[in-house]
Structures are given as C-alpha cells and as structure tokens.
CSV table of N, CA and C in Angstrom, one decimal:
chain,number,residue,atom,x,y,z
A,17,MET,N,66.5,73.5,179.7
A,17,MET,CA,65.4,72.8,179.4
A,17,MET,C,66.0,71.9,178.2
A,18,LYS,N,66.2,70.3,178.4
A,18,LYS,CA,66.5,69.8,177.8
A,18,LYS,C,65.5,68.7,176.7
A,19,LEU,N,65.4,68.2,175.5
A,19,LEU,CA,64.6,67.6,174.8
A,19,LEU,C,65.3,66.3,173.7
A,20,ILE,N,63.9,65.6,173.8
A,20,ILE,CA,64.8,63.7,173.1
A,20,ILE,C,63.8,64.3,171.6
A,21,VAL,N,64.6,64.3,170.6
A,21,VAL,CA,64.5,64.7,169.3
A,21,VAL,C,64.5,63.3,169.0
A,22,LEU,N,63.4,63.1,168.2
A,22,LEU,CA,63.6,61.6,167.0
A,22,LEU,C,63.1,62.4,166.2
A,23,LYS,N,64.7,62.0,165.0
A,23,LYS,CA,64.3,62.3,163.8
A,23,LYS,C,63.7,61.8,162.9
A,24,HIS,N,62.7,60.7,162.8
A,24,HIS,CA,61.6,60.3,162.1
A,24,HIS,C,60.8,59.4,162.8
A,25,GLY,N,59.5,58.7,162.9
A,25,GLY,CA,58.5,57.8,163.2
A,25,GLY,C,58.9,56.6,162.8
A,26,HIS,N,59.8,55.6,162.6
A,26,HIS,CA,59.9,54.7,162.5
A,26,HIS,C,60.2,53.8,163.7
A,27,PHE,N,60.2,52.2,163.6
A,27,PHE,CA,59.3,52.1,165.5
A,27,PHE,C,61.0,51.8,165.8
A,28,ASP,N,61.5,51.3,165.7
A,28,ASP,CA,63.2,51.2,165.6
A,28,ASP,C,63.7,52.6,166.1
A,29,HIS,N,63.1,53.7,165.8
A,29,HIS,CA,63.2,55.3,167.0
A,29,HIS,C,62.7,55.7,167.8
A,30,CYS,N,61.1,54.6,167.7
A,30,CYS,CA,60.3,55.8,168.9
A,30,CYS,C,59.7,54.0,169.4
A,31,GLN,N,60.3,53.4,169.7
A,31,GLN,CA,60.0,52.1,170.6
A,31,GLN,C,59.5,52.5,172.2
A,32,ASN,N,61.1,53.0,172.1
A,32,ASN,CA,61.1,53.4,174.2
A,32,ASN,C,61.0,55.4,174.2
A,33,THR,N,60.6,55.8,173.3
A,33,THR,CA,60.6,57.3,173.3
A,33,THR,C,59.9,57.1,175.0
A,34,ALA,N,58.4,56.8,175.2
A,34,ALA,CA,57.3,57.1,176.2
A,34,ALA,C,58.2,56.4,177.6
A,35,TYR,N,59.2,55.7,178.0
A,35,TYR,CA,60.3,55.5,179.1
A,35,TYR,C,61.4,56.6,179.1
A,36,LEU,N,62.0,56.4,177.8
A,36,LEU,CA,63.3,57.9,178.2
A,36,LEU,C,62.1,59.0,178.2
A,37,ALA,N,61.0,59.3,178.4
A,37,ALA,CA,60.7,60.9,178.4
A,37,ALA,C,60.1,60.5,179.8
A,38,GLU,N,59.7,59.7,180.5
A,38,GLU,CA,59.4,59.6,181.5
A,38,GLU,C,60.5,60.4,182.3
A,39,ALA,N,61.3,58.8,182.3
A,39,ALA,CA,62.3,59.2,183.7
A,39,ALA,C,62.7,60.6,183.7
A,40,PRO,N,63.7,61.4,183.0
A,40,PRO,CA,63.9,62.7,183.3
A,40,PRO,C,62.8,63.9,182.9
A,41,GLY,N,61.9,63.1,182.7
A,41,GLY,CA,60.8,64.4,182.5
A,41,GLY,C,60.8,65.4,181.5
A,42,CYS,N,61.4,65.1,180.0
A,42,CYS,CA,61.8,65.5,179.7
A,42,CYS,C,60.5,65.7,177.9
A,43,PRO,N,60.6,66.9,177.1
A,43,PRO,CA,59.8,66.4,176.4
A,43,PRO,C,60.3,65.8,175.3
A,44,VAL,N,59.5,65.5,174.7
A,44,VAL,CA,60.3,64.7,172.9
A,44,VAL,C,59.1,66.0,172.3
A,45,GLY,N,60.4,66.0,170.8
A,45,GLY,CA,59.7,66.2,169.7
A,45,GLY,C,60.0,65.6,168.6
A,46,ILE,N,59.8,65.9,167.9
A,46,ILE,CA,59.2,65.0,166.1
A,46,ILE,C,58.6,65.6,164.8
A,47,GLY,N,59.2,65.9,164.0
A,47,GLY,CA,58.5,66.3,162.4
A,47,GLY,C,57.5,65.9,162.5
A,48,GLU,N,56.7,67.1,162.0
A,48,GLU,CA,54.9,67.1,162.2
A,48,GLU,C,54.5,66.2,161.6
A,49,ALA,N,55.2,65.4,160.1
A,49,ALA,CA,54.4,64.5,159.0
A,49,ALA,C,54.7,63.2,160.1
A,50,ASP,N,55.4,63.1,160.9
A,50,ASP,CA,55.9,61.6,161.3
A,50,ASP,C,54.8,61.8,162.7
A,51,ALA,N,54.4,62.7,163.8
A,51,ALA,CA,53.8,62.7,164.2
A,51,ALA,C,52.7,61.7,164.8
A,52,ALA,N,52.3,61.8,164.1
A,52,ALA,CA,51.1,60.4,164.2
A,52,ALA,C,51.7,59.5,164.0
A,53,LEU,N,52.3,59.0,163.7
A,53,LEU,CA,53.4,57.6,163.7
A,53,LEU,C,53.6,57.1,165.3
A,54,LEU,N,53.9,57.9,165.9
A,54,LEU,CA,54.4,58.1,167.7
A,54,LEU,C,53.6,58.2,168.3
A,55,GLU,N,51.9,59.2,168.5
A,55,GLU,CA,50.6,59.3,168.7
A,55,GLU,C,49.6,58.2,168.2
A,56,GLN,N,49.8,57.4,167.8
A,56,GLN,CA,48.8,56.7,167.4
A,56,GLN,C,49.5,55.0,167.0
A,57,GLY,N,51.5,55.2,167.6
A,57,GLY,CA,51.8,53.7,167.2
A,57,GLY,C,52.0,53.3,166.3
A,58,VAL,N,51.5,53.9,165.5
A,58,VAL,CA,51.7,53.4,164.0
A,58,VAL,C,53.1,52.8,163.9
A,59,LYS,N,53.1,51.2,163.4
A,59,LYS,CA,54.2,50.8,163.0
A,59,LYS,C,54.4,50.0,161.5
A,60,ARG,N,54.9,50.7,160.6
A,60,ARG,CA,55.5,50.3,159.6
A,60,ARG,C,56.3,49.1,159.2
A,61,LYS,N,55.6,48.5,158.4
A,61,LYS,CA,56.9,47.3,158.1
A,61,LYS,C,58.1,48.2,157.1
A,62,VAL,N,59.3,47.5,157.0
A,62,VAL,CA,60.3,48.3,156.0
A,62,VAL,C,60.7,47.0,154.6
A,63,HIS,N,60.9,47.6,153.9
A,63,HIS,CA,61.4,47.4,152.7
A,63,HIS,C,62.8,47.2,152.4
A,64,GLY,N,63.3,45.5,151.6
A,64,GLY,CA,64.7,45.6,151.3
A,64,GLY,C,64.6,45.7,150.4
A,65,ARG,N,65.8,45.6,149.2
A,65,ARG,CA,66.4,45.3,148.2
A,65,ARG,C,67.6,44.4,148.0
A,66,GLY,N,67.3,43.3,147.1
A,66,GLY,CA,68.7,42.7,147.3
A,66,GLY,C,68.4,41.4,148.1
A,67,ILE,N,69.9,40.2,148.8
A,67,ILE,CA,69.7,39.5,149.9
A,67,ILE,C,69.8,40.5,150.7
A,68,TRP,N,71.0,41.2,151.2
A,68,TRP,CA,70.8,42.0,152.3
A,68,TRP,C,69.5,43.2,152.5
A,69,GLY,N,69.5,43.6,152.0
A,69,GLY,CA,68.1,44.3,151.7
A,69,GLY,C,66.6,43.2,152.3
A,70,GLY,N,66.7,41.9,151.8
A,70,GLY,CA,65.6,41.3,152.4
A,70,GLY,C,66.3,40.7,153.1
A,71,ILE,N,67.3,40.6,154.0
A,71,ILE,CA,67.6,40.1,155.8
A,71,ILE,C,67.1,41.1,156.8
A,72,TYR,N,67.6,42.5,156.5
A,72,TYR,CA,67.7,43.4,157.3
A,72,TYR,C,65.9,43.7,157.4
A,73,ALA,N,65.5,44.0,156.2
A,73,ALA,CA,63.7,43.9,156.1
A,73,ALA,C,63.5,42.9,157.3
A,74,ALA,N,63.6,41.2,157.3
A,74,ALA,CA,62.7,40.2,157.3
A,74,ALA,C,63.3,40.9,159.3
A,75,ALA,N,64.2,40.4,159.2
A,75,ALA,CA,64.7,40.8,160.9
A,75,ALA,C,64.2,42.1,161.5
A,76,SER,N,64.1,43.2,160.7
A,76,SER,CA,63.5,44.4,161.1
A,76,SER,C,61.8,44.2,161.7
A,77,ASN,N,61.6,43.6,160.2
A,77,ASN,CA,59.9,43.4,161.0
A,77,ASN,C,59.3,42.3,161.8
A,78,TRP,N,60.4,41.5,162.1
A,78,TRP,CA,59.8,40.8,162.7
A,78,TRP,C,59.9,41.2,164.5
A,79,ASN,N,60.8,42.2,165.1
A,79,ASN,CA,60.3,42.9,166.0
A,79,ASN,C,59.6,44.7,165.8
A,80,ILE,N,59.3,44.5,164.5
A,80,ILE,CA,58.1,45.5,164.9
A,80,ILE,C,57.0,44.7,164.6
A,81,VAL,N,56.7,43.6,164.8
A,81,VAL,CA,55.8,42.6,164.5
A,81,VAL,C,55.3,42.1,166.7
A,82,HIS,N,56.4,42.0,166.8
A,82,HIS,CA,56.3,41.2,168.1
A,82,HIS,C,56.6,42.3,169.3
A,83,ARG,N,57.1,43.6,169.5
A,83,ARG,CA,57.5,43.9,169.6
A,83,ARG,C,56.7,45.3,170.1
A,84,LYS,N,56.1,45.5,171.6
A,84,LYS,CA,55.3,46.7,171.6
A,84,LYS,C,55.7,48.2,171.4
A,85,MET,N,55.3,49.4,171.9
A,85,MET,CA,54.6,50.4,171.4
A,85,MET,C,54.3,51.1,172.3
A,86,ALA,N,54.8,52.3,173.4
A,86,ALA,CA,53.7,52.7,174.0
A,86,ALA,C,53.0,53.9,172.9
A,87,TYR,N,52.4,54.5,173.3
A,87,TYR,CA,51.9,56.1,172.4
A,87,TYR,C,51.5,56.3,173.6
A,88,LEU,N,52.4,58.4,172.3
A,88,LEU,CA,52.9,58.9,172.8
A,88,LEU,C,52.7,60.4,172.1
A,89,LYS,N,52.1,61.2,173.0
A,89,LYS,CA,52.5,62.7,171.7
A,89,LYS,C,53.2,63.4,172.0
A,90,PRO,N,53.5,63.5,170.9
A,90,PRO,CA,54.7,64.8,171.5
A,90,PRO,C,54.4,66.2,172.1
A,91,GLU,N,54.9,66.0,171.9
A,91,GLU,CA,54.6,67.8,173.5
A,91,GLU,C,55.6,69.2,172.3
A,92,VAL,N,56.5,68.7,171.1
A,92,VAL,CA,57.0,69.2,170.1
A,92,VAL,C,57.4,68.9,169.1
A,93,ILE,N,56.4,69.7,168.0
A,93,ILE,CA,56.8,69.2,166.5
A,93,ILE,C,57.5,70.5,165.8
A,94,LEU,N,59.5,69.6,165.8
A,94,LEU,CA,59.9,70.1,165.1
A,94,LEU,C,59.6,70.6,164.0
A,95,GLN,N,59.6,71.8,163.6
A,95,GLN,CA,59.7,73.0,162.1
A,95,GLN,C,60.9,73.1,161.8
A,96,PRO,N,61.4,73.3,160.4
A,96,PRO,CA,62.0,73.4,159.6
A,96,PRO,C,62.8,75.1,160.0
A,97,ASP,N,64.2,74.8,160.1
A,97,ASP,CA,64.8,76.3,161.0
A,97,ASP,C,64.6,76.1,162.1
A,98,MET,N,63.4,75.4,163.1
A,98,MET,CA,63.4,75.6,164.6
A,98,MET,C,64.7,75.9,164.9
A,99,PRO,N,64.8,77.1,165.9
A,99,PRO,CA,66.4,77.4,166.8
A,99,PRO,C,65.9,76.1,167.9
A,100,LEU,N,66.7,75.8,168.1
A,100,LEU,CA,66.5,74.8,169.5
A,100,LEU,C,67.7,75.6,170.2
A,101,SER,N,67.8,76.3,171.1
A,101,SER,CA,68.4,77.3,172.0
A,101,SER,C,68.3,77.2,173.2
A,102,ALA,N,66.8,76.9,173.2
A,102,ALA,CA,65.8,76.5,173.8
A,102,ALA,C,65.8,75.7,174.9
A,103,TYR,N,66.3,74.9,174.5
A,103,TYR,CA,66.6,73.5,174.9
A,103,TYR,C,68.5,72.7,175.0
A,104,GLY,N,68.6,74.4,175.4
A,104,GLY,CA,70.3,74.1,175.1
A,104,GLY,C,70.8,73.5,174.4
A,105,VAL,N,71.2,73.1,173.2
A,105,VAL,CA,71.2,73.3,172.6
A,105,VAL,C,71.6,73.9,170.7
A,106,ASP,N,72.7,74.0,170.8
A,106,ASP,CA,73.5,75.5,169.9
A,106,ASP,C,73.5,75.3,168.5
A,107,GLY,N,71.9,74.8,167.9
A,107,GLY,CA,71.5,74.5,166.5
A,107,GLY,C,70.6,74.2,165.9
A,108,LYS,N,69.5,74.3,164.6
A,108,LYS,CA,68.5,74.7,164.8
A,108,LYS,C,67.8,73.0,163.8
A,109,VAL,N,66.5,73.2,163.5
A,109,VAL,CA,66.4,71.5,163.0
A,109,VAL,C,66.1,71.7,161.2
A,110,ILE,N,66.5,71.0,160.4
A,110,ILE,CA,66.5,71.2,159.5
A,110,ILE,C,65.4,69.5,158.8
A,111,ALA,N,64.4,70.3,157.5
A,111,ALA,CA,64.0,68.9,157.2
A,111,ALA,C,64.9,67.7,156.3
A,112,LEU,N,64.4,67.1,156.1
A,112,LEU,CA,64.9,65.8,155.4
A,112,LEU,C,64.2,64.7,155.0
A,113,PRO,N,63.3,65.6,154.5
A,113,PRO,CA,62.6,64.2,153.5
A,113,PRO,C,62.5,63.3,153.1
A,114,GLY,N,62.5,61.8,153.2
A,114,GLY,CA,63.2,60.8,152.6
A,114,GLY,C,62.6,59.3,152.7
A,115,HIS,N,63.7,60.0,154.0
A,115,HIS,CA,63.4,58.1,155.0
A,115,HIS,C,61.8,58.6,155.0
A,116,THR,N,61.3,59.3,155.9
A,116,THR,CA,60.2,59.1,156.1
A,116,THR,C,59.6,60.9,155.5
A,117,ALA,N,58.4,60.9,155.2
A,117,ALA,CA,57.9,62.7,155.3
A,117,ALA,C,58.3,63.4,156.6
A,118,GLY,N,58.3,62.9,157.8
A,118,GLY,CA,59.1,64.5,158.9
A,118,GLY,C,60.1,63.7,159.1
A,119,HIS,N,61.2,62.9,158.4
A,119,HIS,CA,62.3,63.2,158.8
A,119,HIS,C,63.1,64.2,158.6
A,120,VAL,N,63.8,64.7,159.9
A,120,VAL,CA,64.4,65.3,160.4
A,120,VAL,C,65.8,65.7,160.5
A,121,GLY,N,66.7,66.8,161.0
A,121,GLY,CA,68.2,66.0,161.6
A,121,GLY,C,68.1,67.6,162.2
A,122,VAL,N,69.4,67.6,163.4
A,122,VAL,CA,70.2,68.6,164.1
A,122,VAL,C,71.1,69.4,163.2
A,123,LEU,N,71.0,70.3,162.8
A,123,LEU,CA,72.3,71.5,162.5
A,123,LEU,C,72.8,72.0,163.6
A,124,LEU,N,74.3,71.9,163.5
A,124,LEU,CA,74.4,72.3,164.6
A,124,LEU,C,75.3,73.5,164.5
A,125,ASP,N,75.5,74.6,165.1
A,125,ASP,CA,75.9,75.8,164.4
A,125,ASP,C,77.5,76.1,164.5
A,126,SER,N,78.1,74.6,164.8
A,126,SER,CA,79.0,74.0,164.4
A,126,SER,C,79.3,73.7,163.4
A,127,GLY,N,78.3,72.9,162.5
A,127,GLY,CA,78.1,72.1,160.7
A,127,GLY,C,78.5,71.4,161.5
A,128,TYR,N,78.4,70.5,162.6
A,128,TYR,CA,77.9,69.1,162.6
A,128,TYR,C,76.4,68.8,162.6
A,129,LEU,N,76.1,67.2,161.5
A,129,LEU,CA,74.1,67.3,161.1
A,129,LEU,C,73.8,65.8,162.1
A,130,PHE,N,73.5,65.9,162.9
A,130,PHE,CA,72.5,64.9,163.3
A,130,PHE,C,71.8,64.5,162.9
A,131,ALA,N,71.6,63.2,161.3
A,131,ALA,CA,70.7,62.7,160.3
A,131,ALA,C,69.8,61.3,160.9
A,132,GLY,N,69.9,60.5,161.3
A,132,GLY,CA,69.9,59.7,161.4
A,132,GLY,C,69.4,58.4,160.1
A,133,ASP,N,69.6,57.6,159.8
A,133,ASP,CA,69.4,56.5,159.0
A,133,ASP,C,69.8,57.3,157.8
A,134,ALA,N,70.4,58.3,157.0
A,134,ALA,CA,70.8,58.7,156.1
A,134,ALA,C,71.3,58.0,155.4
A,135,MET,N,72.1,56.8,156.1
A,135,MET,CA,72.4,55.9,154.6
A,135,MET,C,71.8,54.9,154.6
A,136,GLN,N,70.7,55.0,154.6
A,136,GLN,CA,69.4,53.7,154.8
A,136,GLN,C,69.5,53.2,153.2
A,137,ASN,N,69.1,53.6,152.4
A,137,ASN,CA,69.2,53.5,150.7
A,137,ASN,C,70.7,53.8,150.5
A,138,ILE,N,71.3,52.9,150.9
A,138,ILE,CA,73.4,53.0,150.3
A,138,ILE,C,73.1,53.2,148.7
A,139,GLY,N,72.8,52.5,148.2
A,139,GLY,CA,72.5,51.8,146.2
A,139,GLY,C,72.3,52.5,145.3
A,140,LYS,N,71.0,53.0,145.5
A,140,LYS,CA,70.3,53.8,144.9
A,140,LYS,C,69.6,54.4,146.2
A,141,PRO,N,69.7,55.3,146.5
A,141,PRO,CA,68.4,56.2,147.5
A,141,PRO,C,67.2,56.7,146.9
A,142,GLU,N,66.1,56.1,147.1
A,142,GLU,CA,64.9,56.5,146.9
A,142,GLU,C,63.7,57.7,148.0
A,143,ILE,N,62.6,57.6,147.3
A,143,ILE,CA,62.1,58.0,148.4
A,143,ILE,C,61.2,57.6,148.4
A,144,ILE,N,60.7,57.1,150.4
A,144,ILE,CA,59.6,56.6,150.6
A,144,ILE,C,58.7,57.7,151.1
A,145,ARG,N,57.6,57.5,151.1
A,145,ARG,CA,56.0,58.1,151.3
A,145,ARG,C,55.4,57.2,152.1
C-alpha cells in the first residue's frame, strides 16, 4: 500500500491533495495537529520579514486567497515514531513542530530526512503557532 504524506497543513502543500489521492486511490496522512487544516480547508495566510519575506508572503497570500482547495478528511493521522513499513517505506514519522503545530517529517532507516519547509525561516527561526 502507498501513502501520500503531507508534512504540514499549509495551503501550498494541501491544495491538490484531494485530486492526487483520488487518481491512485491512495490514502492521505497528516500530523494530528494539522488534520483540521486539511479537513476543513483552512487557508492560513503567511507572514514574512524584511523585503524578501514581504514579497514571498504577498505572492503566497495572493494564491491562498484566489485558489480553491478541496476539503479532504485524512485517512491516516501521522503520529511520532509511527513506522511506515505498512506503506512500503523503510522509515518512521518524526514530529517537527514549529513551522506548524502538526509539522512532521519522515526519517528513513538510511538516515535521510524528508522535512518539508524546514528552511522557511532562514535568518531567525521562530515557532509559529
């Protein structure tokens, strides 16, 4: 079995999930604290610091306001240390709260980490709740 792993619930990661999950009949997993963002189609605006951050935020927020997102109830709630072997992945879920409360990553047995937006706040990382 395969699994679509959403590392967090921001619009740019979830916008086309319903379509992608339908095509192969693939279940969708997301961290528990972000599940409502996907299920309710919540679109949170982003914020940026400085000139580049402001430009990035303005472009992102334009998309958030003007693009549609289908609601989707996740079939799998990703929990920290959850093994993914049942989905054909030699690895586990790890919690990476900060970018969002439910941000998760996939740590492969090989040592590689799939984190998603891990470098969003390059200059001065901060916790966003």
